[in-house]
Short mmCIF file of C-alpha atoms and ligand atoms in Angstrom, two decimals:
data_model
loop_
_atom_site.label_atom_id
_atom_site.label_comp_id
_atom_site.label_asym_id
_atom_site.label_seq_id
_atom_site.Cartn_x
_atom_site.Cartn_y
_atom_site.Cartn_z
CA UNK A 1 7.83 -10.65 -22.52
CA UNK A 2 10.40 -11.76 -20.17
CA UNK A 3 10.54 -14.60 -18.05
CA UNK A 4 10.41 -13.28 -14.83
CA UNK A 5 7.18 -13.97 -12.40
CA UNK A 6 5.55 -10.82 -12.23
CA UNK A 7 4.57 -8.65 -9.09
CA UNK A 8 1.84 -5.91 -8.76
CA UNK A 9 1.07 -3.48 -6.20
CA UNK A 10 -0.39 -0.12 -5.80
CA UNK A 11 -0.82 3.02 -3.13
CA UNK A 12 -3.05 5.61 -2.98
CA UNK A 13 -2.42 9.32 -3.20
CA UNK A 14 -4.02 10.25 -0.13
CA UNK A 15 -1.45 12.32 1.42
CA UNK A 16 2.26 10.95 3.03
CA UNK A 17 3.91 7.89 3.12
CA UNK A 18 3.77 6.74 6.58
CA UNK A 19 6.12 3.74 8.36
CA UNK A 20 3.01 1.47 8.21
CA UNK A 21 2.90 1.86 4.43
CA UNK A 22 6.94 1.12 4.00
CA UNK A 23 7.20 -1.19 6.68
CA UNK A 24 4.16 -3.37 5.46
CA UNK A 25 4.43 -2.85 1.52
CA UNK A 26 6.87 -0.43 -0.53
CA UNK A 27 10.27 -1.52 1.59
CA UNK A 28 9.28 -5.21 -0.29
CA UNK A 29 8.48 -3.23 -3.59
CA UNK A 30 12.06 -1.53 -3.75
CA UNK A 31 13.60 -5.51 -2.98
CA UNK A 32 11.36 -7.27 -5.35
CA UNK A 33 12.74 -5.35 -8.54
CA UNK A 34 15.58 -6.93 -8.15
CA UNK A 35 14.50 -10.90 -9.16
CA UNK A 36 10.77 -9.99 -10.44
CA UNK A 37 8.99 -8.10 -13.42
CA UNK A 38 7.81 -5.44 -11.27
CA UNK A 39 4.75 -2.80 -11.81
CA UNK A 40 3.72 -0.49 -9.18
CA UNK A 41 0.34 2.10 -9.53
CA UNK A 42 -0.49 4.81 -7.70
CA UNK A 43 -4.21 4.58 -7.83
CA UNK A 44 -6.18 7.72 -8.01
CA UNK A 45 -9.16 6.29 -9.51
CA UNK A 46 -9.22 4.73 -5.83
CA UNK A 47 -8.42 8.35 -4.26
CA UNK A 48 -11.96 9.69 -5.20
CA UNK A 49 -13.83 6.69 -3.50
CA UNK A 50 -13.59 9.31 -0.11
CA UNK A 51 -14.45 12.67 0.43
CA UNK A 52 -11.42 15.35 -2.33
CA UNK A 53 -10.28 18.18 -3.87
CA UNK A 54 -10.27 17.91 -7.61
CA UNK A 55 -7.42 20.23 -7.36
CA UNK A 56 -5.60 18.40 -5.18
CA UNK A 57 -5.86 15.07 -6.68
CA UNK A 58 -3.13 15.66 -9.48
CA UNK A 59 -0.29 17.27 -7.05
CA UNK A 60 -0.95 14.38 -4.80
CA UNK A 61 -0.64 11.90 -7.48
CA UNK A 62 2.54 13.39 -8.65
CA UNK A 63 4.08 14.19 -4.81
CA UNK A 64 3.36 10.28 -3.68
CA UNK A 65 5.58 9.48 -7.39
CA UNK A 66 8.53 12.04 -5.81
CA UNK A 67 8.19 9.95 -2.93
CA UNK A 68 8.10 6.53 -4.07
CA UNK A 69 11.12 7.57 -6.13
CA UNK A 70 12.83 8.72 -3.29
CA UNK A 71 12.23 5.23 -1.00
CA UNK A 72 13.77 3.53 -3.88
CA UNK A 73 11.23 2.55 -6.87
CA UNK A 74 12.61 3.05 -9.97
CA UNK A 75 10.59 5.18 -11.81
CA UNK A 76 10.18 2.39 -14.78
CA UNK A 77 8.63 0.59 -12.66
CA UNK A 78 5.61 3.04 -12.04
CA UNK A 79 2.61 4.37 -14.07
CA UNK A 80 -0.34 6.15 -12.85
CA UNK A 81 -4.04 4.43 -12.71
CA UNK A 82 -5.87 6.95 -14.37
CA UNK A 83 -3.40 6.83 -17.41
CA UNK A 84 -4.06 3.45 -17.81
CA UNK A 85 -7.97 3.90 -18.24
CA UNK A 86 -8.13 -0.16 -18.93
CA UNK A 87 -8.55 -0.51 -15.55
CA UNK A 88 -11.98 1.11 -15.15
CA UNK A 89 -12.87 -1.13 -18.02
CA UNK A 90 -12.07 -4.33 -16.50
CA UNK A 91 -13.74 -3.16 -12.76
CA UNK A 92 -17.37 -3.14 -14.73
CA UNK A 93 -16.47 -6.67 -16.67
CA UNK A 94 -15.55 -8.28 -12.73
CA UNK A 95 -18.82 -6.20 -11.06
CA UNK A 96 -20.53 -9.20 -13.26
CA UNK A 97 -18.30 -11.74 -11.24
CA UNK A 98 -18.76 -10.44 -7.85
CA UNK A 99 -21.87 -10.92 -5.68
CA UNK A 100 -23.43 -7.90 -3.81
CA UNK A 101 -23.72 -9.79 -0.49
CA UNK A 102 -19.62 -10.74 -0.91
CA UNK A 103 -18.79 -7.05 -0.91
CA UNK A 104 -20.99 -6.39 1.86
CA UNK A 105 -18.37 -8.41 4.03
CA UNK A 106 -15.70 -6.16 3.12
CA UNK A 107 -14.19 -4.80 6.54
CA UNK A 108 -12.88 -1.62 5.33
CA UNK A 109 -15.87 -0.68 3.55
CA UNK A 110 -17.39 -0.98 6.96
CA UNK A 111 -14.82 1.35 8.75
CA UNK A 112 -14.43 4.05 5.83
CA UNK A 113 -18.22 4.27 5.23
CA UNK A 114 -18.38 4.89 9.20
CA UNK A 115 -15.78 7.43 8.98
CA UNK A 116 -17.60 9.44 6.22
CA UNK A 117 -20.58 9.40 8.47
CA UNK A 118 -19.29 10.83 10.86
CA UNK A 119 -16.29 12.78 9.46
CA UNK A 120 -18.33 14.60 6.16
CA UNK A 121 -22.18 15.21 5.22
CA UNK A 122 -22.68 11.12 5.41
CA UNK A 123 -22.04 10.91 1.87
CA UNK A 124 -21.20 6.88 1.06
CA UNK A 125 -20.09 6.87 -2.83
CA UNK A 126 -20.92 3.34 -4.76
CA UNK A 127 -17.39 3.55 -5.74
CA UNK A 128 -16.26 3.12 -2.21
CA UNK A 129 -18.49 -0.01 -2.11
CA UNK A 130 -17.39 -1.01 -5.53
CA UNK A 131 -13.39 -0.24 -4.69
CA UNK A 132 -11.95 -3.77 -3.99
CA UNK A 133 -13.45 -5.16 -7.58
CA UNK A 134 -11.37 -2.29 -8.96
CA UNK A 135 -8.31 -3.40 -6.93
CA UNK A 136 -9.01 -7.17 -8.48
CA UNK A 137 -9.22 -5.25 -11.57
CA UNK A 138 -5.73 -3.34 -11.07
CA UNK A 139 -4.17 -6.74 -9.98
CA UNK A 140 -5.95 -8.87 -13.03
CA UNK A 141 -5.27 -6.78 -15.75
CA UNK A 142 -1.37 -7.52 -15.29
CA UNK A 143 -1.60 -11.44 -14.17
CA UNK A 144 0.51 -10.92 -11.58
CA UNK A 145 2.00 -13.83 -9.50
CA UNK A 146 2.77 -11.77 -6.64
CA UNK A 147 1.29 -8.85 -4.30
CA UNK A 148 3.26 -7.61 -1.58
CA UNK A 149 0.68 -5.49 0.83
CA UNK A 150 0.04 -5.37 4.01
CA UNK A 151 -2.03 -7.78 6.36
CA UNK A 152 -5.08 -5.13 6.04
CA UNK A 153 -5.40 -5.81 2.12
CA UNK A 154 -6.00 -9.62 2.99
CA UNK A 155 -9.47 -9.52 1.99
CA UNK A 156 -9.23 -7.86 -0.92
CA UNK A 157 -6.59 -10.29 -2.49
CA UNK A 158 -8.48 -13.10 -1.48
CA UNK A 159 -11.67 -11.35 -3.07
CA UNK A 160 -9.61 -11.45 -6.31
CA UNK A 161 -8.87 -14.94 -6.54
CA UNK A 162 -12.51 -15.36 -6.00
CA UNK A 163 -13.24 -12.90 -8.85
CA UNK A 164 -10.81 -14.71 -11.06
CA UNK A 165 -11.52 -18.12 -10.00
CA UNK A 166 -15.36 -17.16 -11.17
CA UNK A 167 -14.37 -15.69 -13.93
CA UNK A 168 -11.90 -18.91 -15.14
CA UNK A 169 -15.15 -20.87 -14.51
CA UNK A 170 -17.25 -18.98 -16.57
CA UNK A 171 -15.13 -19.17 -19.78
CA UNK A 172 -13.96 -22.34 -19.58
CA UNK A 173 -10.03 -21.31 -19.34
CA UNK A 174 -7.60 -20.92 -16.47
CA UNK A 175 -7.20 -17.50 -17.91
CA UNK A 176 -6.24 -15.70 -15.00
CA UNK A 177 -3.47 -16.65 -12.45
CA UNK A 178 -4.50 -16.80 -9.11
CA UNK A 179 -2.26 -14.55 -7.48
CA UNK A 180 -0.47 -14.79 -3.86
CA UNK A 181 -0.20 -12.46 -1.53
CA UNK A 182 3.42 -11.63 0.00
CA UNK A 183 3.73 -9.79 3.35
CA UNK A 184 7.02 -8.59 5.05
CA UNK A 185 7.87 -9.40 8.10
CA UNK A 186 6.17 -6.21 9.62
CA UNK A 187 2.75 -6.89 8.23
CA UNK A 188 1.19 -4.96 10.04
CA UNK A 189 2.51 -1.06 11.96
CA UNK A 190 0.22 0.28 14.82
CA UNK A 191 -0.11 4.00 15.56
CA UNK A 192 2.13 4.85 18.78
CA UNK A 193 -0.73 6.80 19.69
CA UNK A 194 -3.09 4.11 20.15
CA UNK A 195 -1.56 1.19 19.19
CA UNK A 196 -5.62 -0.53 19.42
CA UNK A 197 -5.61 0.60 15.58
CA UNK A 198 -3.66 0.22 12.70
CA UNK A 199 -0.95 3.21 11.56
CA UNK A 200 -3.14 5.20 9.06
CA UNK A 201 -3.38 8.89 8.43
CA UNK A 202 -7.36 8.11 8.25
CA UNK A 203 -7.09 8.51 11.98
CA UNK A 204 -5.36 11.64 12.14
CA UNK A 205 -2.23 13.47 12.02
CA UNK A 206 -0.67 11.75 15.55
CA UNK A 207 -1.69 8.26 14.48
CA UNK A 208 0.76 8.28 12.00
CA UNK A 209 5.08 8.75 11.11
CA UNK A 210 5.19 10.58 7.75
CA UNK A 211 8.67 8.54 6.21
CA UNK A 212 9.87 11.94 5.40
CA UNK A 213 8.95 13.82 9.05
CA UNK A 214 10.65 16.49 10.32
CA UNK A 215 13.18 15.33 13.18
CA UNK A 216 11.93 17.40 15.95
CA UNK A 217 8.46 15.94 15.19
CA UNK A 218 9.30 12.68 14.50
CA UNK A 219 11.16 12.41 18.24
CA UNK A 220 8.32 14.10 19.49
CA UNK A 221 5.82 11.47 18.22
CA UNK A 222 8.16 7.98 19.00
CA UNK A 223 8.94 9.21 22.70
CA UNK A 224 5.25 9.73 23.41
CA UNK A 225 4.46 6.79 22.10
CA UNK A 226 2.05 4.56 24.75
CA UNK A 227 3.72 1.77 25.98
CA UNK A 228 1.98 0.14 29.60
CA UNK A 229 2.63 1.14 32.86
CA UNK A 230 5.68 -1.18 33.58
CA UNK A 231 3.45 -4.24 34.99
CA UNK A 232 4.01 -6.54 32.31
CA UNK A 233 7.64 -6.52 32.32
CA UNK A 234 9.64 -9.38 32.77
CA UNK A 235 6.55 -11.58 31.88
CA UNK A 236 5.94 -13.58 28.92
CA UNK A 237 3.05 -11.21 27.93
CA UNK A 238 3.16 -7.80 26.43
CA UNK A 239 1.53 -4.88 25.27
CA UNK A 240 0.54 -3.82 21.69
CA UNK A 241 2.74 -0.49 22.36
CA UNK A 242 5.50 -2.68 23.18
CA UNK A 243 5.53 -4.94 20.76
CA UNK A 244 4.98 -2.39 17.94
CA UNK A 245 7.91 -0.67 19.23
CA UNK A 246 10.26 -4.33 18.87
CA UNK A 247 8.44 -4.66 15.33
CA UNK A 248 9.73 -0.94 14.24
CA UNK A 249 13.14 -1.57 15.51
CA UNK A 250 13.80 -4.71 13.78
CA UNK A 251 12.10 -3.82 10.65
CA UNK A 252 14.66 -0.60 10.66
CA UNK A 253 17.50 -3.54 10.50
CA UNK A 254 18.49 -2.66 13.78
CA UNK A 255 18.59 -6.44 15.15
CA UNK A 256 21.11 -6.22 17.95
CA UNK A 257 19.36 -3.25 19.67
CA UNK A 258 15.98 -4.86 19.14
CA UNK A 259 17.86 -8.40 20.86
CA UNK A 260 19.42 -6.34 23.31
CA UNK A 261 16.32 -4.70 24.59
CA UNK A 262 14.52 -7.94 24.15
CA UNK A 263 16.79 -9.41 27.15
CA UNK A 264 16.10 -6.34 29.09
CA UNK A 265 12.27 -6.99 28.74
CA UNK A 266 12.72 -10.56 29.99
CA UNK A 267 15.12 -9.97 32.52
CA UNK A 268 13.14 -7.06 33.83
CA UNK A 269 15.95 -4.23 33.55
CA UNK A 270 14.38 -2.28 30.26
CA UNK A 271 13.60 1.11 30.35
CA UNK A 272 11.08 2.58 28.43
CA UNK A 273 12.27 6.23 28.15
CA UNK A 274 15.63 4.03 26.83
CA UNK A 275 13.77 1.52 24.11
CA UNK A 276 11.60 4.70 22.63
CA UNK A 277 14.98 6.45 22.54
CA UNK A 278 16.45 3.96 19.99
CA UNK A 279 13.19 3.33 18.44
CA UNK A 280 13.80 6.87 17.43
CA UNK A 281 17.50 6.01 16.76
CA UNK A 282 16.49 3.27 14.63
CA UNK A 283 13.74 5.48 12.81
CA UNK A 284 15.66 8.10 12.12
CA UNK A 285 18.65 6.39 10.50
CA UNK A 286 16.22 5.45 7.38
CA UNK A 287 14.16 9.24 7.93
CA UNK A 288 17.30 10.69 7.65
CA UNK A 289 18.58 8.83 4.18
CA UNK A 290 14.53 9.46 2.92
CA UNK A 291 15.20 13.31 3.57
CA UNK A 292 18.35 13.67 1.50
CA UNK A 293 17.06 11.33 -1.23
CA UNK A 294 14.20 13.39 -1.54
CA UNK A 295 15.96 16.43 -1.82
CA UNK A 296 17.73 14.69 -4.98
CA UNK A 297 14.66 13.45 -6.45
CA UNK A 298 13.09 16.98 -6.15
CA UNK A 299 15.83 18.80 -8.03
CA UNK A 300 14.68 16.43 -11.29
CA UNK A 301 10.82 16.51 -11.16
CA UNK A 302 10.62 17.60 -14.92
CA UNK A 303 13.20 14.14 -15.56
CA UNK A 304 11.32 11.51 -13.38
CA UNK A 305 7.97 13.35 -14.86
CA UNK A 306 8.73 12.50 -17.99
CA UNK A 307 10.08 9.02 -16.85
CA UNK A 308 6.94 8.04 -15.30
CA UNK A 309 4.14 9.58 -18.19
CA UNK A 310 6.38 6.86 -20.42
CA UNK A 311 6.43 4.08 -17.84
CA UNK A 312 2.70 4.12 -17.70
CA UNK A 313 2.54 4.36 -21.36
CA UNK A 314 4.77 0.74 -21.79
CA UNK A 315 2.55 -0.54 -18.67
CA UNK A 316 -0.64 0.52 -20.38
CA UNK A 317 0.23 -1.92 -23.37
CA UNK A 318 -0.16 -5.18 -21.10
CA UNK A 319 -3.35 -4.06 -19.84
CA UNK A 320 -5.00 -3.44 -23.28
CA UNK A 321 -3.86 -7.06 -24.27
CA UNK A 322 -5.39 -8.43 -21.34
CA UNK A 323 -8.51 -6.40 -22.20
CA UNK A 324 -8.56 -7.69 -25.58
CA UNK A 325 -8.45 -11.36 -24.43
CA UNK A 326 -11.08 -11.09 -21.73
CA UNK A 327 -13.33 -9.40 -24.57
CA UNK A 328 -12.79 -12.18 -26.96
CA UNK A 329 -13.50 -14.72 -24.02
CA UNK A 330 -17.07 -13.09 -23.03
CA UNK A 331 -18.02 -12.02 -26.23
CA UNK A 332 -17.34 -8.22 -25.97
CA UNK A 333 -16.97 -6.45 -29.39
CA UNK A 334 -13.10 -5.88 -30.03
CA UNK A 335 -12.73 -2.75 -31.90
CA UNK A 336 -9.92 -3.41 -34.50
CA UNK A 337 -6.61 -1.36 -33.43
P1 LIG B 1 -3.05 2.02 0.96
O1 LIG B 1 -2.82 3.14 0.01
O2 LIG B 1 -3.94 2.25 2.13
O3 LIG B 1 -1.67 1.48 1.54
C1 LIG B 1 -0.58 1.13 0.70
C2 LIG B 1 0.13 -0.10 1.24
O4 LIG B 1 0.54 0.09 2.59
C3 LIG B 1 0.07 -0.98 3.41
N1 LIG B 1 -0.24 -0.46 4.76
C4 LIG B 1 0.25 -0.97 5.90
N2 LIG B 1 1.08 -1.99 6.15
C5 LIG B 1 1.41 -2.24 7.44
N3 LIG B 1 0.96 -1.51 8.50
C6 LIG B 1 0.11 -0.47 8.30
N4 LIG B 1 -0.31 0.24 9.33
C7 LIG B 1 -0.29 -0.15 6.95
N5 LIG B 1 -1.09 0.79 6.40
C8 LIG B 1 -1.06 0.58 5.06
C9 LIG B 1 -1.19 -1.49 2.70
O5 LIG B 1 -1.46 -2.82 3.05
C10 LIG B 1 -0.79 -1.34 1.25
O6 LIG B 1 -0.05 -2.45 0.82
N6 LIG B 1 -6.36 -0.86 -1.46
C11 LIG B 1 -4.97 -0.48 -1.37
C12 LIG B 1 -4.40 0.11 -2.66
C13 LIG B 1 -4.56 -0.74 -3.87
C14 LIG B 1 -3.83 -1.94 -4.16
C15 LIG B 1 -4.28 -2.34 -5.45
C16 LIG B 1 -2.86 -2.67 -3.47
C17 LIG B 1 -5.38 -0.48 -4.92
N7 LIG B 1 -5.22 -1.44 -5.88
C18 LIG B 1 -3.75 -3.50 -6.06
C19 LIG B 1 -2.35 -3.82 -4.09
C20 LIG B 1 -2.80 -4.21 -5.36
C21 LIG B 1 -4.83 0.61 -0.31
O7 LIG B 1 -5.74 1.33 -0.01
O8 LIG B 1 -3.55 0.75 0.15
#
C-alpha cells in the first residue's frame, strides 16, 4: 500500500457536470492526484434514491466517466459504485450505527423528499432516507483521510465521523479514521438565476452552467444572470448575484479581472453589463479547453472503458479487505476466499 494519505470522493450520474460541481469538488479532485492516493466513484447506487430510467442509468454512468476524464481525472483513479457491490454491504452493517431520529435531521433529505412530492406521484424511497449512511459507507470502506466536496455535503461527512466514531466505540478499536472534509475556495456556486439557491440541475435547466455548454447558451445564461438594481454599489454590502459572480471569476483564475472589478464596485464605477461580460470571459476560457478535451476523450471511449472496468476492479480489492475486517470485528461470518 503506499504511503500516501488517501482521499475519497464521489458524484452522481444524474445528468451534466455543472460549475457548482467543479468549482466546489472535482477542480480539487484533478489537484489532489498529484500528492494523495486518490479514488473517485461515480455513485449510481445513489442515482436510484430519486425518481429514473433503468435505461438511462448505465449511459449516464458511463457519459459522467467521459466527462470526469475530460476535466482532468485520470481514469485510474475512478471505478464505478455498483461494481464495487461492498459498498451496499457496509451501508446495512452502519444502518446498525446510525439512529433514525439522526437521519431525520438530514437537510437534503428534507428538500429532495419535498421535491418528489411535488415533482413525481409523491413517491419517497427508504433509500433516499437511508442515502447518507451509504455515503459513510462509500467514504469508510476506503479509510480515507480526506474528502474534498462541497459546503452542501457538510452534514453528511460529519454524519460519518459519527457513524465511525460509534462504530470504533462499539468494537473496542480506532478502526476507522475519522476523516476531514476539504473544501475549495468556492465552496459553494449559486444559480445566476436565483442566486437564493444553490447551482443544481435539481432546480432546472436555467439554474445551472453545464461545464461543457454550448457558447451561445452559456453567454446567454451568465449575461442574464440577476445581479441588484445598482443600489448597493459602492457600499460595503452586496448582493448574492454579485458576489457569486466575484466567486466564479476568481475561481476561473482570473484574479486581476476579479481585483479590477472589485475596485470598480468600491469606487462606484462598475458596470454590470461589463463584470457579466468577463464573467463570461472568464467562464469560457475553461468551457472552451472542456469542449476540445472532450472531443479527445470521446474518440477513445472503448480505451478509457476498458481503463475504468479495471480501475474499479484494483479499487474493489481495498473495499473487500475493509469488509473482511469489519466482519471479523462484529462477528459476521467471513466466507473463506
Ligand atoms: P453531487 O453529485 O450532488 O455533487 C458532486 C459534488 O459537487 C459538489 N457541488 C457543489 N459545490 C459547490 N457549489 C454547488 N452549487 C454544488 N453542487 C454540488 C457537491 O458538494 C459534491 O462534492 N452525496 C454526494 C455524492 C456522494 C459522495 C459520496 C461525495 C456519494 N457518496 C462520498 C463524497 C464522498 C452528492 O450527491 O454529490
Amino acid at each position: 500500500m503506499s504511503a500516501k494519505k488517501r482521499v475519497l470522493s464521489a458524484i452522481q450520474p444524474t445528468g451534466e457536470i455543472h460549475f457548482g460541481n467543479y468549482f466546489g469538488a472535482v477542480q480539487n479532485w484533478v489537484k489532489l492526484q498529484e500528492d494523495y492516493d486518490c479514488v473517485y466513484g461515480v455513485v449510481d447506487y445513489h442515482a436510484m434514491t430519486m425518481p429514473f430510467q433503468p435505461n438511462k442509468l448505465r449511459e449516464n454512468t458511463w457519459s459522467l466517466m467521459f466527462n470526469l476524464v475530460a476535466l482532468g481525472v485520470k481514469p485510474e483513479n475512478l471505478f464505478i459504485q455498483s461494481l464495487v457491490p461492498e459498498h451496499a454491504e457496509l451501508n446495512w452493517i452502519f444502518n446498525c450505527f446510525c439512529s433514525y431520529g439522526r437521519l431525520q435531521l438530514m437537510t437534503q433529505f428534507k428538500d429532495k423528499s419535498q421535491q418528489s412530492e411535488t415533482k413525481s406521484d409523491g413517491f419517497i424511497s427508504v433509500g433516499l432516507f437511508d442515502y447518507p449512511v451509504l455515503q459513510a459507507a462509500d467514504i469508510l470502506i476506503y479509510k480515507a483521510d480526506f474528502v474534498p466536496v462541497g459546503k452542501d455535503q457538510d452534514q453528511h461527512l460529519e454524519l460519518t465521523r459519527m457513524i465511525a466514531n460509534r462504530f470504533n466505540l462499539q468494537v473496542d478499536k480506532d478502526y476507522f479514521v475519522l476523516p476531514k472534509t476539504l473544501h475549495s475556495d468556492a465552496p459553494k456556486i449559486r444559480s445566476l438565476a436565483d442566486p437564493t439557491r444553490k447551482m443544481s440541475k435539481s432546480a432546472g435547466e436555467k439554474h445551472y452552467l453545464s461545464v461543457f455548454e454550448e457558447e451561445k447558451r452559456l453567454r446567454k445564461k451568465v449575461m442574464s444572470a440577476v445581479t441588484d438594481s445598482g443600489e448597493m454599489i459602492g457600499t460595503e454590502e452586496m448582493s448574492e448575484g454579485v458576489k457569486n459572480l466575484f466567486t466564479i471569476i476568481k475561481a476561473c483564475g482570473h484574479t486581476d479581472v476579479h481585483d479590477d472589478f472589485m475596485t470598480r464596485y468600491k469606487d462606484g464605477s462598475i458596470r454590470y453589463g461589463d463584470f457579466k461580460g468577463a464573467a463570461y470571459e472568464a467562464l469560457l476560457s475553461l468551457n472552451s479547453k472542456f469542449r476540445e478535451n472532450k472531443e479527445e476523450v470521446m474518440a477513445n471511449k472503448k480505451e478509457i472503458k476498458y481503463q475504468i472496468k479495471n480501475s474499479s476492479a484494483e479499487i474493489r480489492k481495498i473495499a473487500q479487505q475493509t469488509i473482511k475486517e469489519v466482519k471479523d470485528l462484529t462477528g459476521l461470518m467471513n466466507v473463506k476466499f
